[in-house]
Short mmCIF file of C-alpha atoms and ligand atoms in Angstrom, two decimals:
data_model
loop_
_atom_site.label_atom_id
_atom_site.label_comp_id
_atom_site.label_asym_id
_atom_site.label_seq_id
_atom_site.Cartn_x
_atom_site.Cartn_y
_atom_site.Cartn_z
CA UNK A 1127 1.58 -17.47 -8.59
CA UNK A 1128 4.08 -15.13 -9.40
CA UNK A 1129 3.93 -11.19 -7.81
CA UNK A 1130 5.57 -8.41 -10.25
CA UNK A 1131 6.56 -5.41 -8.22
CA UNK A 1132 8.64 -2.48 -8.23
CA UNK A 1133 10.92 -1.02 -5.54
CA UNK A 1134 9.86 -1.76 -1.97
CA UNK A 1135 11.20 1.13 -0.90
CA UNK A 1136 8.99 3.71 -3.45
CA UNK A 1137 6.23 1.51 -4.98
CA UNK A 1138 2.87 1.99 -2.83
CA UNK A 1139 0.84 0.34 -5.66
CA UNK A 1140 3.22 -2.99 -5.17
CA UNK A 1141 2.69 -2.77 -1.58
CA UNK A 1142 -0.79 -3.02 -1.52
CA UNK A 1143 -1.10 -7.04 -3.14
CA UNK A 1144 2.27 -7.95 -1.67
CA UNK A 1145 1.20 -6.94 1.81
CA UNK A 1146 -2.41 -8.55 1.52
CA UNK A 1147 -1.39 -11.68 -0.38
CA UNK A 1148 1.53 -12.34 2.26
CA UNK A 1149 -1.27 -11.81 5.04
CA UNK A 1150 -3.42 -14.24 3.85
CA UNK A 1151 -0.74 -16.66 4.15
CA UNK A 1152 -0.82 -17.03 0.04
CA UNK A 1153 2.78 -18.12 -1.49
CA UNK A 1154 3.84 -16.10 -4.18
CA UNK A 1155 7.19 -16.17 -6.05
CA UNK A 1156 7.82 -12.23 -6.22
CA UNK A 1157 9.66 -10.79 -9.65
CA UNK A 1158 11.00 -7.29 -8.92
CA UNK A 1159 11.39 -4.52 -11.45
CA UNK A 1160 13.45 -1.53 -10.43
CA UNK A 1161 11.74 1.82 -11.03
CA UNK A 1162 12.48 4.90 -13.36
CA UNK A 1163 15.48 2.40 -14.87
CA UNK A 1164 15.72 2.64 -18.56
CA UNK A 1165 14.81 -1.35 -18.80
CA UNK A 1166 11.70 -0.86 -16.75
CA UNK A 1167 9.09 -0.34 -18.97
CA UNK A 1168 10.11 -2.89 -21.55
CA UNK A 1169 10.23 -5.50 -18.36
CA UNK A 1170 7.02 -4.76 -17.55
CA UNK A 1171 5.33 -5.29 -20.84
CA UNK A 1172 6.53 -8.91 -21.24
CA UNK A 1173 4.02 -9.33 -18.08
CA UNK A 1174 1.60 -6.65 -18.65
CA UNK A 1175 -0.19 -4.79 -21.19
CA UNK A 1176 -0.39 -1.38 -19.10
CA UNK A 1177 3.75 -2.10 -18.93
CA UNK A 1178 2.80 -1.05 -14.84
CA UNK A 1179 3.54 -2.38 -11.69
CA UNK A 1180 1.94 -4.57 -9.81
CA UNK A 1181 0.72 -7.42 -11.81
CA UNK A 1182 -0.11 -11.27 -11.06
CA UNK A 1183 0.05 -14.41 -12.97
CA UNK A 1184 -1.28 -17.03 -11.89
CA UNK A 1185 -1.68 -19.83 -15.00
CA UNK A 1186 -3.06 -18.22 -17.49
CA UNK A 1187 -4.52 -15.51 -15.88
CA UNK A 1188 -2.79 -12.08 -15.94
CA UNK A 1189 -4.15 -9.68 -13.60
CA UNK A 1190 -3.00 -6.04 -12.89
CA UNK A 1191 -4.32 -3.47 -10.75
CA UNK A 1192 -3.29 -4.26 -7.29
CA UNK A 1193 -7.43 -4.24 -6.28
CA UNK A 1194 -8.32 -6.40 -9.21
CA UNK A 1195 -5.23 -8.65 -7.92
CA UNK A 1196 -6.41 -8.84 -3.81
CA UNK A 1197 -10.20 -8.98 -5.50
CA UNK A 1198 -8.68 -12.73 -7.59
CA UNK A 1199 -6.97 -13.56 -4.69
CA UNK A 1200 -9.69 -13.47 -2.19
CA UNK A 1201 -11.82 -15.17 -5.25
CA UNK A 1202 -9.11 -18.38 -5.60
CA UNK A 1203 -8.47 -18.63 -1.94
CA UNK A 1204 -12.05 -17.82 -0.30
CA UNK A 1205 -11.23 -19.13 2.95
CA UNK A 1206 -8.48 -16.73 3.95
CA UNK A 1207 -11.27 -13.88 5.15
CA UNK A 1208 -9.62 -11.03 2.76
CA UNK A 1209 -13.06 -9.78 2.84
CA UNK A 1210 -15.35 -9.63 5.68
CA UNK A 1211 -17.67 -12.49 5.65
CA UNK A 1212 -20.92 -9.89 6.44
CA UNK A 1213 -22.20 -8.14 3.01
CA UNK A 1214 -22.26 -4.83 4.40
CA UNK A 1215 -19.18 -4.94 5.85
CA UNK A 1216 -17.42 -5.93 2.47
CA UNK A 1217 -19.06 -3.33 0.40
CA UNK A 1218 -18.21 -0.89 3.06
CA UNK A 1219 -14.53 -2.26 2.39
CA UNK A 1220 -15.08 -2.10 -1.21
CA UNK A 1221 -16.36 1.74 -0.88
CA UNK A 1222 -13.03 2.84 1.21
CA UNK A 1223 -10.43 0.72 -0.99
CA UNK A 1224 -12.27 2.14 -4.25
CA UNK A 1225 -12.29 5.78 -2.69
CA UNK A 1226 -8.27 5.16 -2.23
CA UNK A 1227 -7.63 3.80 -5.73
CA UNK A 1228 -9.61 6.49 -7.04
CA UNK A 1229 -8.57 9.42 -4.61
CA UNK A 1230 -6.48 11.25 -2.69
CA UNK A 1231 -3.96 12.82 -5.10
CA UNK A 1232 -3.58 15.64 -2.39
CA UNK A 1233 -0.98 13.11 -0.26
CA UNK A 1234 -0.10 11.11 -2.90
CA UNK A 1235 1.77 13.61 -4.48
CA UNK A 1236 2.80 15.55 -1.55
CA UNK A 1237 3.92 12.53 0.65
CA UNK A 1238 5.39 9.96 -2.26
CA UNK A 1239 6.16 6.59 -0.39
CA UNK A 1240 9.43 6.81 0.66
CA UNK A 1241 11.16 3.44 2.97
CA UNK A 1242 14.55 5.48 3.40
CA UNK A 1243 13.70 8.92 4.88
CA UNK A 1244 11.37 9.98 7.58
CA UNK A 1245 11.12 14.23 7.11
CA UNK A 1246 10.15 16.60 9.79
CA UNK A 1247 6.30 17.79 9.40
CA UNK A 1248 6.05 20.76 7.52
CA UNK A 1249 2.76 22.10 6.02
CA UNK A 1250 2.74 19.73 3.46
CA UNK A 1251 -0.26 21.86 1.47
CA UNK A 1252 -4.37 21.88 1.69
CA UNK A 1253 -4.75 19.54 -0.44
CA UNK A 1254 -2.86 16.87 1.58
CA UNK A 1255 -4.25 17.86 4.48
CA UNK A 1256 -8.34 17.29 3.60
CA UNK A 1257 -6.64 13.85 2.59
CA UNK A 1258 -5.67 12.98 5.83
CA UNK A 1259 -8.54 14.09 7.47
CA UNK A 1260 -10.93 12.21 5.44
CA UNK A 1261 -8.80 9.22 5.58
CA UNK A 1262 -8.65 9.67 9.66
CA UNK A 1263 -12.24 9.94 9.22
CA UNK A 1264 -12.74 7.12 7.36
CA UNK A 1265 -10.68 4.87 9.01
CA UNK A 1266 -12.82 5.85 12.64
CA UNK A 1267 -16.14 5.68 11.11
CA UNK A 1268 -15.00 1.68 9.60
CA UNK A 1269 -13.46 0.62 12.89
CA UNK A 1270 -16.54 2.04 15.31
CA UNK A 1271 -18.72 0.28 12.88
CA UNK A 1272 -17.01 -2.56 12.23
CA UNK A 1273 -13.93 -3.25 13.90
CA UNK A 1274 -14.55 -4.18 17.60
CA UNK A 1275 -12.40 -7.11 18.65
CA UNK A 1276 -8.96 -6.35 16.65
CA UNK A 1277 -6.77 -3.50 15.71
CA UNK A 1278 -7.43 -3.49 11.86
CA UNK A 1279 -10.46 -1.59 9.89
CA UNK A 1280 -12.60 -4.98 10.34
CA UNK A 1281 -11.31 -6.30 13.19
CA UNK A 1282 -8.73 -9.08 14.05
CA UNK A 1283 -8.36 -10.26 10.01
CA UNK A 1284 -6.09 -7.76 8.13
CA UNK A 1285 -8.32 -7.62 5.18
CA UNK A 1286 -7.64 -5.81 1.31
CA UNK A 1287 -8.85 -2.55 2.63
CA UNK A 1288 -6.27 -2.49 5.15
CA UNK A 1289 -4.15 -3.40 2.40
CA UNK A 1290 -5.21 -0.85 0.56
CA UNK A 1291 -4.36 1.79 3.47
CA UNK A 1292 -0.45 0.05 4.31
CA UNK A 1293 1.11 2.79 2.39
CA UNK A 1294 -0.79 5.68 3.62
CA UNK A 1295 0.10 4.94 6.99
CA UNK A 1296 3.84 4.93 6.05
CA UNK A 1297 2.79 7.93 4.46
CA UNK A 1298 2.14 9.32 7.91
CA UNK A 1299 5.08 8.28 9.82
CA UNK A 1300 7.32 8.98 6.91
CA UNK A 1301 5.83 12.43 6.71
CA UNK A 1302 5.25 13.21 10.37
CA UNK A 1303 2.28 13.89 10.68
CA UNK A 1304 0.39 14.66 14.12
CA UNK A 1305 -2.13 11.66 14.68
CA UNK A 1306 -4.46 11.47 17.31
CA UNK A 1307 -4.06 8.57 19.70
CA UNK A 1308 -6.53 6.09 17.64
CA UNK A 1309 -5.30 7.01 14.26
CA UNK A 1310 -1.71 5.88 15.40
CA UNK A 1311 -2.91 2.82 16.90
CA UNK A 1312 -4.04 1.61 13.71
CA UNK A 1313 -0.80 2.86 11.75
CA UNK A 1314 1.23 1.05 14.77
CA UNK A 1315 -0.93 -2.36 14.44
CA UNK A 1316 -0.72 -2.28 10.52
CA UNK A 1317 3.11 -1.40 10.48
CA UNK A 1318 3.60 -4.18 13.49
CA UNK A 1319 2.13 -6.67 10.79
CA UNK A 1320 5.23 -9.28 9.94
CA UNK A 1321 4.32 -8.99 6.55
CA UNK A 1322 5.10 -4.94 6.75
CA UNK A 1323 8.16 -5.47 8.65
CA UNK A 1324 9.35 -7.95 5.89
CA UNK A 1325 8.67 -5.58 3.42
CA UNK A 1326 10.40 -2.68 5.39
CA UNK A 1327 13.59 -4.70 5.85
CA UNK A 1328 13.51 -5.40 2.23
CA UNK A 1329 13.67 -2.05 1.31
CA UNK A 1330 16.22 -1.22 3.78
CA UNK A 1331 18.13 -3.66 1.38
CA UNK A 1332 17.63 -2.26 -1.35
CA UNK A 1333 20.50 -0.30 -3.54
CA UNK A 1334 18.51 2.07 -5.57
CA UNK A 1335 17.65 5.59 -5.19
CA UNK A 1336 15.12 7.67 -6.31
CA UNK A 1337 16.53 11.30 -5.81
CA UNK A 1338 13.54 12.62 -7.32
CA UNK A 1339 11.77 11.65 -4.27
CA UNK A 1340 13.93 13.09 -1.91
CA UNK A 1341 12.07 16.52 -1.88
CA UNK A 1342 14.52 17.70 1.39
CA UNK A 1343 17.36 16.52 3.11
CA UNK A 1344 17.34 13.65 5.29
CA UNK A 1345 15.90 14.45 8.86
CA UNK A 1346 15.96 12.48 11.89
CA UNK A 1347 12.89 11.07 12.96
CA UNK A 1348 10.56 12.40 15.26
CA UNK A 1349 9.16 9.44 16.84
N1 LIG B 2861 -3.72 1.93 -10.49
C1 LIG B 2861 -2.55 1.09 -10.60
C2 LIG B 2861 -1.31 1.95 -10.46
C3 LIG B 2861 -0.05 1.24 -10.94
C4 LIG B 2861 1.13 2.19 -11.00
O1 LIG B 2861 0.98 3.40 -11.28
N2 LIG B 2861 2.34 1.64 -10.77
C5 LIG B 2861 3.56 2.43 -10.83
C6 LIG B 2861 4.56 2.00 -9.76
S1 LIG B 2861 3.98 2.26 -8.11
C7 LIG B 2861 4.26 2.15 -12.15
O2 LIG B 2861 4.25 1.05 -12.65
N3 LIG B 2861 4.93 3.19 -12.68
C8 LIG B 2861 5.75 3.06 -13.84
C9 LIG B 2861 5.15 3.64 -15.07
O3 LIG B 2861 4.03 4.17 -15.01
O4 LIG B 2861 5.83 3.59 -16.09
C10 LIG B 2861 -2.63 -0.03 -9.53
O5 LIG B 2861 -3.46 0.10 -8.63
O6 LIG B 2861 -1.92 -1.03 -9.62
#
């Protein structure tokens, strides 16, 4: 299988299959595409029609969408428990990961992922702010009903809808924002995950830049 991805340090999209593919203990080779270069978009087409990032091949199959790509994943390797086993507990993972890939533009745009910088909270706008509440919300509601006996959204298995939910959390740290004391366990026990780590050291790595995404100067972090 071979992963295409963009930046570690900027691409939240990439994150999402990397993070839940490496989890499952599923090899991948990884191809990585640099972002906003003026070869990236010609790159991506010889893997992709939607010349996007992420996208899998595995074979023949092509596969893009990073929740179409965790969905074939936990299809070809069943026995890793990327979904929960119990029906309602999967579609209630299905409903949160689609309500992320369809949602949430509020801290998506306010709070781009961002590996390099942590800023100091500011009010980062109303929009962003129902986001986070809804997600806190949602990520409660999913571990009271289904998450007793681990620290992730179904438990002890990291499953795609924590996946899913790995770059909002950096979202939070990177942005500061104020978490109550169960929201930051789950950011702590999803960013303790080796397969985060990896990914964060990675991106410490990496050369390139974004300065569009550097909406203020560099700040120290808070926590
Ligand atoms: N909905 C897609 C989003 C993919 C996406 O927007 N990827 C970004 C990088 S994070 C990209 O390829 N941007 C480059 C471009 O649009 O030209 C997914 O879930 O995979």
């Amino acid at each position: 299988m071979r992963l295409v991805i963009g930046n570690k340090r900027y691409s939240s999209w990439s994150l999402r299959p990397w993070i839940g593919l490496t989890m499952a203990g599923i090899d991948f080779e990884e191809i990585l595409i640099p972002l906003d270069t003026p070869t990236f978009k010609e790159t991506a087409l010889q893997y992709n029609p939607t010349g996007k990032v992420p996208c899998l091949i595995d074979g023949d199959a092509v596969v893009w969408e990073s929740l179409a790509i965790l969905e074939y994943a936990a299809d070809r390797f069943p026995d890793r428990g990327m979904w929960p086993a119990d029906p309602v507990a999967r579609a209630r993972g299905r409903s949160i990961s689609c309500e992320m890939i369809s949602g949430f533009t509020g801290i998506r745009s306010a709070n781009p992922m961002n590996l390099r910088t942590v800023f100091a909270y500011r009010d980062w706008g109303e929009a962003a702010r129902r986001d986070v509440k809804r997600i806190t919300a949602l990520w409660a509601d999913t571990r009271a009903a289904f998450g007793a006996g681990g620290p992730f959204l179904f438990g002890k298995t990291f499953t795609i809808a924590d996946a899913m939910f790995a770059p909002v959390t950096q979202r939070l740290t990177g942005y500061s924002w104020p978490m109550d004391v169960a929201t930051a366990a789950y950011v702590e026990a999803v960013q303790s995950t080796h397969a985060f780590q990896s990914w964060k050291a990675a991106a410490d790595r990496e050369p390139w830049i974004v300065d569009a995404d550097e909406i203020e100067p560099v700040t120290a972090p808070s926590a």
